[in-house]
């Protein structure tokens, strides 16, 4: 069946983040950089993550580090390295039963010769205790809640440099299943392969299974991301149901990467789900990341028969926009890019956690009513959250963040469900009459009444803006966005770094120049309405010694302007 849902944003005036009361909230308590487990590696990553049954040890996959890492969280506020297991290949996913970690390892020689194996590791000794060959390149690994078997998504991914990056490209993917003994060891003699070809409307000959999840009735739900399809299998590998993931019409999105946050486009796209998680025995949630043609920038709850119970539409992305986490450079592709989705119950409340890969945000949804989930928090994650594990017995939520940066290394982040006010966000534009994105805040100045005025730098060069911020509330709120204009049009060639009040209701703006980008060094006088009224060029004495950058901070004292020059 084909599922199509129409989602229109009717009014932004009623959109707001939840009140941050002194009740139960998730707050970040620690982080662990995975380079501490591989100090000699030039690049590391934390991708898929799981926890031992006692909740005291985390296990994660590190693809660039070709390792499976272990973290001691006996004290969750002080996670400690426990070393790595090197599996002779690229680990792609891991799940844990008891004290055993089971990981899919990719050993493919090429896209046309995919191969891999399933390895089982004793977490305590970090020694291999079992191995099964796989019929191709593994992706997700899932273990049944009763510990009776596991399933592996055999993706056999396509070569994106061939055929315009489209499916189909053989060999086809499949779903591998194998039983576990009472001790939790793999029994390779019970291996079976579920054939999921011939089901999808898109490239039915070449399914690419992406993610698996198993419910308490031992039913396996599988996403076929590139095929925009979902399949439900029995533990024997029989197809119980299958259906298209459908498409969504979204109103009020940014589709142009032009250095401005303009949310006025309408698109119709297939969901193309990545991760999936059961929320009960008949319903599951998917994260609609997208790949070839789509990505609906949100998440969906389906029944296993294909009925849409809930779809977030643009609401998840808009909540992220209000917190300044919108990735403008992904506007032409998949926006906030939800990739991961996880379910668990904390304090009697059922939650779905949605990770927005490109926005470094985790959405926390109360799904007491699955038809009307409530967004209760947005948590700051590391760069590109990839996987999550929940440990409700210890009130812990853990994210694995895959990007290894020159600044913040790839790391694992720990959040605690605690009786306390939410500590994030610090600043939001929620509650404004119009949806207002923001980011790249540079200079700030405080008025006598305590109001802060802040400027955005050149990252949003097509939309230079002065933000008026009310700091009397927590979180602080952006209450106005004053667009800087020249002759009625958005001012161009500005890199606003400093701002000062001019004493007459307007502002002095210090713009940092870049000669290699034809951005002039200048001081601008800007009216209360944002219109540029005058400017002061950089003196020749300073231009003569220019290296690259220019003005930074600016302040106004009596009849003098003082400027910091970089």
XYZ file of C-alpha atoms in Angstrom:
566
model
C 0.000 0.000 0.000
C 1.083 3.612 -0.511
C 0.795 6.054 2.354
C 0.605 9.788 1.664
C 0.085 12.388 4.359
C -0.553 16.115 3.892
C 0.921 18.321 6.609
C 0.364 22.063 6.607
C 1.566 24.487 9.258
C -1.500 26.577 10.043
C -0.174 29.049 12.589
C 3.209 29.750 14.043
C 1.860 31.994 16.757
C 0.840 28.980 18.808
C 4.202 27.229 18.360
C 6.391 27.235 21.444
C 8.720 25.019 23.359
C 7.360 23.485 26.570
C 7.613 25.284 29.865
C 10.711 24.272 31.795
C 9.270 23.493 35.199
C 11.050 22.040 38.195
C 10.024 18.479 37.411
C 11.683 15.487 35.755
C 14.012 16.453 32.918
C 16.979 15.027 31.044
C 20.192 16.988 31.607
C 23.695 16.390 30.319
C 26.022 15.128 33.054
C 29.184 13.974 31.252
C 30.883 13.214 27.980
C 33.640 10.840 26.909
C 35.882 11.417 23.900
C 36.457 8.088 22.223
C 40.021 9.045 21.318
C 40.774 8.222 24.963
C 40.325 4.583 23.977
C 42.515 4.973 20.855
C 44.987 7.752 21.649
C 47.207 6.978 18.629
C 44.376 7.062 16.063
C 44.179 10.073 13.790
C 40.403 9.740 13.476
C 37.834 8.060 15.686
C 34.065 7.914 15.806
C 31.232 6.811 18.047
C 28.354 5.454 15.969
C 26.113 2.688 17.294
C 26.089 2.176 21.057
C 24.711 -0.355 23.544
C 25.018 -1.185 27.245
C 25.591 -4.312 29.292
C 22.696 -5.759 31.257
C 23.898 -4.199 34.503
C 24.104 -0.781 32.840
C 27.693 -0.257 33.958
C 29.540 -0.618 30.637
C 28.912 1.016 27.270
C 29.925 -0.635 24.004
C 30.194 1.375 20.777
C 31.357 0.930 17.203
C 34.167 3.055 15.796
C 34.354 2.655 12.024
C 37.391 4.838 11.206
C 39.178 3.396 14.236
C 38.254 -0.147 13.077
C 37.393 -0.973 16.667
C 34.689 -1.735 19.184
C 35.178 0.434 22.256
C 34.229 -0.005 25.915
C 33.457 2.681 28.515
C 33.111 2.240 32.260
C 30.109 4.249 33.514
C 29.998 2.871 37.052
C 30.157 6.570 37.914
C 28.154 8.099 35.035
C 29.479 11.575 35.819
C 33.022 10.331 35.252
C 33.100 7.841 32.350
C 36.419 6.039 31.988
C 38.120 4.226 29.080
C 38.157 0.432 29.124
C 39.967 -0.178 25.836
C 38.941 -1.607 22.488
C 38.483 -4.857 20.583
C 39.881 -4.897 17.035
C 37.622 -7.131 14.885
C 39.680 -7.410 11.646
C 37.267 -5.328 9.636
C 34.937 -2.344 9.856
C 32.402 -2.615 12.706
C 29.044 -1.230 11.607
C 26.653 -1.965 14.472
C 26.554 -3.575 17.900
C 23.967 -4.958 20.307
C 24.465 -6.431 23.767
C 22.867 -9.350 25.582
C 23.919 -9.836 29.175
C 27.672 -9.348 29.135
C 28.156 -10.276 25.474
C 28.485 -7.774 22.639
C 27.461 -8.886 19.148
C 28.739 -6.754 16.296
C 28.365 -6.766 12.554
C 31.723 -6.402 10.792
C 32.089 -5.363 7.162
C 34.877 -7.028 5.180
C 33.617 -6.252 1.659
C 36.212 -6.185 -1.098
C 33.928 -3.992 -3.236
C 30.289 -2.995 -3.717
C 29.805 -5.996 -5.982
C 31.593 -8.408 -3.611
C 30.041 -7.625 -0.206
C 30.992 -9.751 2.772
C 31.099 -9.660 6.540
C 30.755 -11.589 9.752
C 28.983 -11.439 13.086
C 31.348 -11.491 16.043
C 30.529 -12.077 19.708
C 32.753 -10.574 22.397
C 32.898 -11.160 26.140
C 32.778 -7.588 27.467
C 34.693 -8.443 30.639
C 37.641 -10.166 28.947
C 37.277 -8.347 25.599
C 37.887 -11.669 23.882
C 36.039 -13.167 20.929
C 33.752 -16.062 21.920
C 31.927 -16.712 18.661
C 31.648 -15.830 14.993
C 29.248 -16.446 12.086
C 29.786 -15.575 8.443
C 27.216 -13.198 6.961
C 25.777 -13.230 3.418
C 26.990 -9.699 2.689
C 27.738 -6.287 4.160
C 26.073 -5.849 7.578
C 24.441 -2.700 8.864
C 22.104 -2.768 11.882
C 22.075 -5.536 14.520
C 19.067 -6.129 16.775
C 18.473 -8.656 19.590
C 15.028 -9.984 20.559
C 13.837 -8.792 23.990
C 13.641 -12.408 25.200
C 17.209 -13.072 23.997
C 16.166 -15.951 21.743
C 17.613 -14.653 18.444
C 19.060 -11.682 16.657
C 18.641 -10.095 13.268
C 21.138 -8.289 11.046
C 20.258 -5.926 8.207
C 22.454 -6.985 5.273
C 22.466 -3.770 3.284
C 24.847 -4.487 0.409
C 24.856 -0.752 -0.205
C 25.045 0.765 -3.652
C 27.978 2.558 -5.244
C 26.795 6.174 -5.335
C 29.228 6.925 -8.179
C 27.427 4.547 -10.531
C 24.067 4.878 -12.257
C 23.517 8.389 -10.897
C 23.690 6.843 -7.449
C 20.397 5.001 -7.862
C 19.160 1.606 -6.823
C 19.051 -1.026 -8.086
C 22.575 -2.239 -7.984
C 23.015 -5.923 -7.293
C 23.722 -7.936 -5.231
C 20.506 -7.448 -3.322
C 20.387 -7.050 0.441
C 18.615 -9.364 2.884
C 17.948 -9.936 6.586
C 20.093 -12.486 8.428
C 18.770 -14.188 11.557
C 20.413 -16.566 14.014
C 19.344 -18.097 17.344
C 21.065 -17.448 20.655
C 21.631 -20.097 23.305
C 20.330 -19.772 26.839
C 23.746 -18.362 27.757
C 23.470 -15.722 25.028
C 25.925 -17.295 22.589
C 25.302 -17.377 18.831
C 24.324 -20.726 17.320
C 25.503 -20.433 13.726
C 23.818 -23.700 12.747
C 20.425 -21.981 13.110
C 21.224 -19.181 10.651
C 18.559 -18.266 8.091
C 18.213 -15.479 5.555
C 14.962 -13.631 4.916
C 14.430 -12.695 1.277
C 12.964 -9.191 1.005
C 13.237 -8.790 -2.765
C 10.155 -8.161 -4.874
C 8.355 -6.126 -2.220
C 9.176 -2.448 -2.702
C 7.765 -0.236 -5.437
C 11.230 1.294 -5.884
C 13.899 -1.125 -7.173
C 12.174 -4.249 -5.821
C 15.037 -6.386 -7.146
C 17.552 -4.537 -4.969
C 16.360 -4.006 -1.393
C 18.862 -2.269 0.876
C 17.859 -3.080 4.485
C 19.032 -0.274 6.764
C 17.822 -0.884 10.305
C 16.121 -3.616 12.317
C 14.157 -3.699 15.572
C 12.504 -6.673 17.302
C 9.394 -6.553 19.512
C 8.292 -8.747 22.420
C 6.403 -11.015 19.990
C 9.662 -11.696 18.128
C 8.572 -9.758 15.052
C 11.298 -7.931 13.134
C 10.612 -4.553 11.526
C 13.065 -3.592 8.799
C 13.500 -0.276 6.991
C 14.570 -0.309 3.345
C 15.736 3.305 3.201
C 16.650 3.669 -0.469
C 13.529 1.719 -1.454
C 11.284 3.870 0.817
C 9.737 0.683 2.169
C 9.086 -1.084 5.479
C 8.869 -4.844 6.052
C 7.721 -6.815 9.100
C 9.105 -10.360 9.408
C 8.542 -13.320 11.691
C 11.466 -14.813 13.590
C 11.546 -17.504 10.909
C 12.013 -14.890 8.199
C 8.468 -14.937 6.789
C 7.019 -11.659 5.510
C 4.117 -10.686 7.781
C 3.421 -7.282 6.207
C 5.106 -4.707 4.019
C 4.236 -1.246 2.722
C 5.665 1.934 1.302
C 6.900 4.460 3.861
C 4.970 7.022 1.814
C 5.575 10.669 1.171
C 4.823 13.897 2.992
C 3.996 17.420 1.865
C 5.760 19.995 4.030
C 4.847 23.667 4.053
C 7.276 26.257 5.416
C 10.763 24.821 4.809
C 14.077 26.257 3.626
C 15.297 24.568 0.451
C 17.968 27.044 -0.707
C 21.515 27.224 0.657
C 21.963 30.961 0.213
C 23.250 32.075 3.609
C 19.820 33.075 4.882
C 17.123 31.414 6.975
C 13.989 31.701 4.866
C 11.278 29.140 5.551
C 8.772 29.734 2.777
C 8.993 26.709 0.488
C 6.644 23.742 0.020
C 8.003 20.308 -0.864
C 6.587 16.816 -1.318
C 9.147 14.110 -0.536
C 9.303 10.400 0.307
C 10.136 9.677 3.936
C 13.033 7.281 3.213
C 13.416 6.151 6.846
C 16.694 5.225 8.480
C 16.349 3.871 12.020
C 13.250 2.219 13.465
C 12.135 1.211 16.946
C 9.092 -0.640 18.253
C 7.096 1.348 20.815
C 4.776 -1.573 21.565
C 3.981 -4.867 19.868
C 1.928 -3.311 17.077
C 3.450 0.147 16.508
C 6.879 1.465 15.655
C 8.554 4.826 15.081
C 10.849 5.728 12.194
C 13.334 8.572 11.657
C 12.871 9.991 8.165
C 16.448 10.863 7.272
C 16.160 10.505 3.510
C 18.745 9.413 0.975
C 18.136 9.530 -2.779
C 15.011 11.617 -3.167
C 13.617 12.451 0.202
C 13.855 12.836 3.893
C 10.796 14.476 5.418
C 12.779 16.222 8.190
C 10.739 14.538 10.911
C 9.603 11.214 12.318
C 6.551 8.992 12.075
C 4.644 6.378 14.086
C 3.200 3.528 12.007
C 1.095 0.528 12.857
C 2.643 -2.670 11.584
C -0.145 -2.818 9.000
C 0.976 0.458 7.438
C -1.398 2.989 8.991
C 0.106 6.361 9.901
C -0.678 7.026 13.569
C 1.385 10.226 13.822
C 3.740 12.284 11.686
C 5.712 15.225 13.040
C 5.538 17.107 9.738
C 7.549 20.333 10.018
C 7.087 20.671 13.783
C 10.325 18.883 14.781
C 12.424 20.934 12.385
C 10.723 24.175 13.453
C 11.426 23.461 17.107
C 15.094 22.984 16.195
C 15.079 26.212 14.172
C 13.927 28.177 17.226
C 16.977 26.942 19.166
C 19.502 28.081 16.567
C 20.460 24.563 15.501
C 19.177 24.671 11.920
C 21.878 23.568 9.400
C 21.513 26.130 6.609
C 24.095 24.294 4.497
C 21.726 21.292 4.354
C 18.676 23.275 3.219
C 18.931 21.989 -0.330
C 19.125 18.403 0.854
C 17.488 17.037 3.997
C 17.330 19.874 6.498
C 17.800 18.792 10.112
C 18.117 15.174 8.930
C 16.582 12.961 11.644
C 18.572 9.730 11.605
C 18.130 7.852 14.865
C 15.087 6.989 16.929
C 14.908 5.113 20.249
C 12.137 4.199 22.688
C 12.029 3.525 26.415
C 10.069 4.220 29.589
C 11.437 6.531 32.290
C 9.547 7.057 35.535
C 6.431 5.484 34.055
C 6.422 7.813 31.039
C 6.989 6.339 27.552
C 9.454 8.414 25.524
C 10.676 8.451 21.951
C 14.108 10.027 21.431
C 14.798 11.426 17.957
C 18.343 12.343 16.935
C 18.749 15.054 14.273
C 22.110 14.202 12.743
C 22.913 17.521 11.070
C 21.579 19.657 13.923
C 23.289 17.938 16.842
C 19.992 17.786 18.736
C 17.996 15.061 20.493
C 14.237 15.527 20.587
C 12.504 14.035 23.644
C 8.855 13.128 23.044
C 6.310 11.963 25.619
C 4.213 9.411 23.692
C 1.664 8.626 26.390
C -0.776 9.257 23.543
C 0.969 7.832 20.433
C -1.420 9.776 18.204
C -0.356 13.079 19.794
C 3.257 12.950 21.027
C 4.405 15.944 23.083
C 7.845 17.432 22.546
C 9.092 17.952 26.097
C 12.777 18.767 25.541
C 15.477 19.369 22.963
C 18.875 18.215 24.222
C 22.263 19.396 22.925
C 24.185 16.472 21.509
C 27.670 16.156 20.106
C 28.412 16.611 16.420
C 26.112 14.289 14.443
C 24.370 12.004 16.919
C 24.300 8.562 15.318
C 23.128 6.082 17.961
C 21.429 5.999 21.356
C 21.089 3.635 24.260
C 18.700 3.997 27.181
C 19.337 2.683 30.702
C 16.109 3.543 32.557
C 17.121 1.540 35.617
C 19.855 4.133 36.138
C 17.896 7.072 34.670
C 20.458 7.388 31.859
C 20.210 8.305 28.190
C 23.405 8.003 26.136
C 24.183 9.340 22.662
C 27.031 8.360 20.349
C 28.281 11.228 18.188
C 30.233 10.300 15.105
C 32.171 13.345 13.903
C 35.804 13.765 14.906
C 36.572 17.461 14.638
C 39.723 19.496 15.085
C 38.029 20.984 18.135
C 35.501 18.668 19.737
C 36.594 15.063 19.206
C 33.996 12.368 18.534
C 32.457 11.466 21.839
C 29.765 9.717 23.817
C 27.442 11.948 25.834
C 25.502 11.004 28.968
C 22.218 12.534 30.111
C 20.455 11.877 33.415
C 16.695 11.876 33.995
C 16.546 13.938 37.142
C 14.243 16.010 39.300
C 15.570 19.348 38.159
C 14.907 22.174 35.743
C 16.099 21.665 32.189
C 19.456 23.345 31.671
C 19.050 23.665 27.886
C 18.269 25.687 25.832
C 19.882 28.973 26.859
C 18.357 31.014 24.032
C 15.262 30.493 21.879
C 13.116 32.347 19.371
C 10.038 30.247 20.216
C 6.953 32.358 20.779
C 7.679 34.970 18.096
C 4.899 35.802 15.655
C 6.991 34.435 12.791
C 9.291 31.425 12.722
C 12.749 32.946 13.225
C 15.992 31.108 12.704
C 19.219 32.375 14.179
C 22.819 31.378 14.675
C 26.450 32.492 14.443
C 25.928 35.079 17.187
C 29.040 37.267 17.430
C 28.870 40.749 18.997
C 26.479 41.732 21.791
C 25.613 44.878 23.731
C 23.293 45.446 26.696
C 20.944 48.414 26.918
C 20.176 50.239 30.168
C 16.929 48.263 30.598
C 18.807 44.950 30.430
C 17.821 44.123 26.866
C 20.622 42.559 24.802
C 21.164 43.292 21.129
C 23.253 40.716 19.249
C 24.479 40.404 15.658
C 25.015 37.399 13.423
C 28.282 37.106 11.508
C 29.006 36.374 7.849
C 27.679 32.813 7.925
C 24.283 34.370 7.256
C 25.748 36.984 4.931
C 22.607 37.196 2.792
C 20.507 38.082 5.827
C 22.476 40.226 8.322
C 20.384 40.585 11.450
C 20.328 42.334 14.815
C 18.521 40.202 17.402
C 16.749 41.789 20.360
C 16.953 39.435 23.343
C 14.935 39.447 26.559
C 17.153 37.961 29.262
C 14.597 38.301 32.059
C 13.353 34.762 31.390
C 15.003 31.356 31.283
C 15.727 30.466 28.583
C 16.430 33.947 27.211
C 14.100 34.828 24.340
C 14.673 36.506 21.003
C 11.757 38.943 20.721
C 12.682 40.770 17.529
C 14.857 40.236 14.458
C 15.922 43.532 12.911
C 17.143 42.920 9.359
C 20.039 45.147 8.346
C 19.229 46.783 5.007
C 20.806 49.084 2.444
C 18.393 51.073 0.261
C 15.554 48.782 1.286
C 17.346 45.514 0.408
C 19.206 43.061 2.671
C 22.692 44.481 3.158
C 25.407 42.506 1.403
C 29.154 42.105 1.972
C 28.934 42.410 5.743
C 30.539 40.364 8.477
C 29.079 41.840 11.640
C 31.318 41.158 14.635
C 30.655 44.034 17.039
C 27.658 46.145 18.046
C 27.218 49.235 20.207
C 24.279 51.519 20.958
C 24.499 54.941 19.317
C 22.495 56.722 22.050
C 19.745 57.744 19.620
C 17.879 54.429 19.362
C 20.169 53.009 16.699
C 23.431 51.090 16.556
C 27.071 51.181 15.542
C 28.109 47.936 13.799
C 31.713 46.796 13.303
C 32.036 44.721 10.139
C 35.103 42.524 9.822
C 36.481 42.734 6.301
C 37.930 40.026 4.084
C 39.868 41.384 1.114
C 39.967 37.924 -0.472
C 36.151 37.934 -0.466
C 35.701 41.607 -1.349
C 34.151 42.309 2.065
C 35.143 45.839 3.134
C 36.340 46.743 6.606
C 33.865 49.323 7.871
C 31.875 50.752 10.753
C 28.195 51.186 9.961
C 25.634 53.389 11.646
C 22.324 51.545 11.590
C 18.928 52.962 12.493
C 16.443 51.345 14.861
C 14.694 49.871 11.828
C 17.922 48.232 10.580
C 18.573 50.630 7.701
C 22.221 51.594 7.167
C 22.448 55.384 7.542
C 26.193 55.989 7.315
C 29.552 54.252 7.435
C 33.195 54.828 8.375
C 35.856 53.111 6.268
C 39.022 51.632 7.689
C 41.787 54.276 7.850
C 44.599 53.966 5.322
C 47.105 53.509 8.177
C 45.352 50.247 9.104
C 44.686 49.126 5.539
C 48.432 49.343 4.907
C 49.081 46.599 7.470
C 46.046 44.447 6.755
C 46.765 40.716 6.787
C 43.363 39.145 6.481
C 40.791 40.092 9.111
C 39.750 43.425 10.587
C 37.297 44.818 13.119
C 35.978 42.700 15.977
C 34.379 44.369 19.015
C 33.123 47.947 19.188
C 31.951 50.172 22.026
C 30.625 53.725 22.220
C 31.767 56.033 25.039
C 30.707 59.693 25.023
C 31.600 60.937 21.524
C 34.186 58.244 20.847
C 34.076 54.800 19.213
C 36.623 52.219 20.319
C 37.216 49.237 18.046
C 39.181 46.043 18.570
C 41.220 45.129 15.480
C 42.216 41.507 14.958
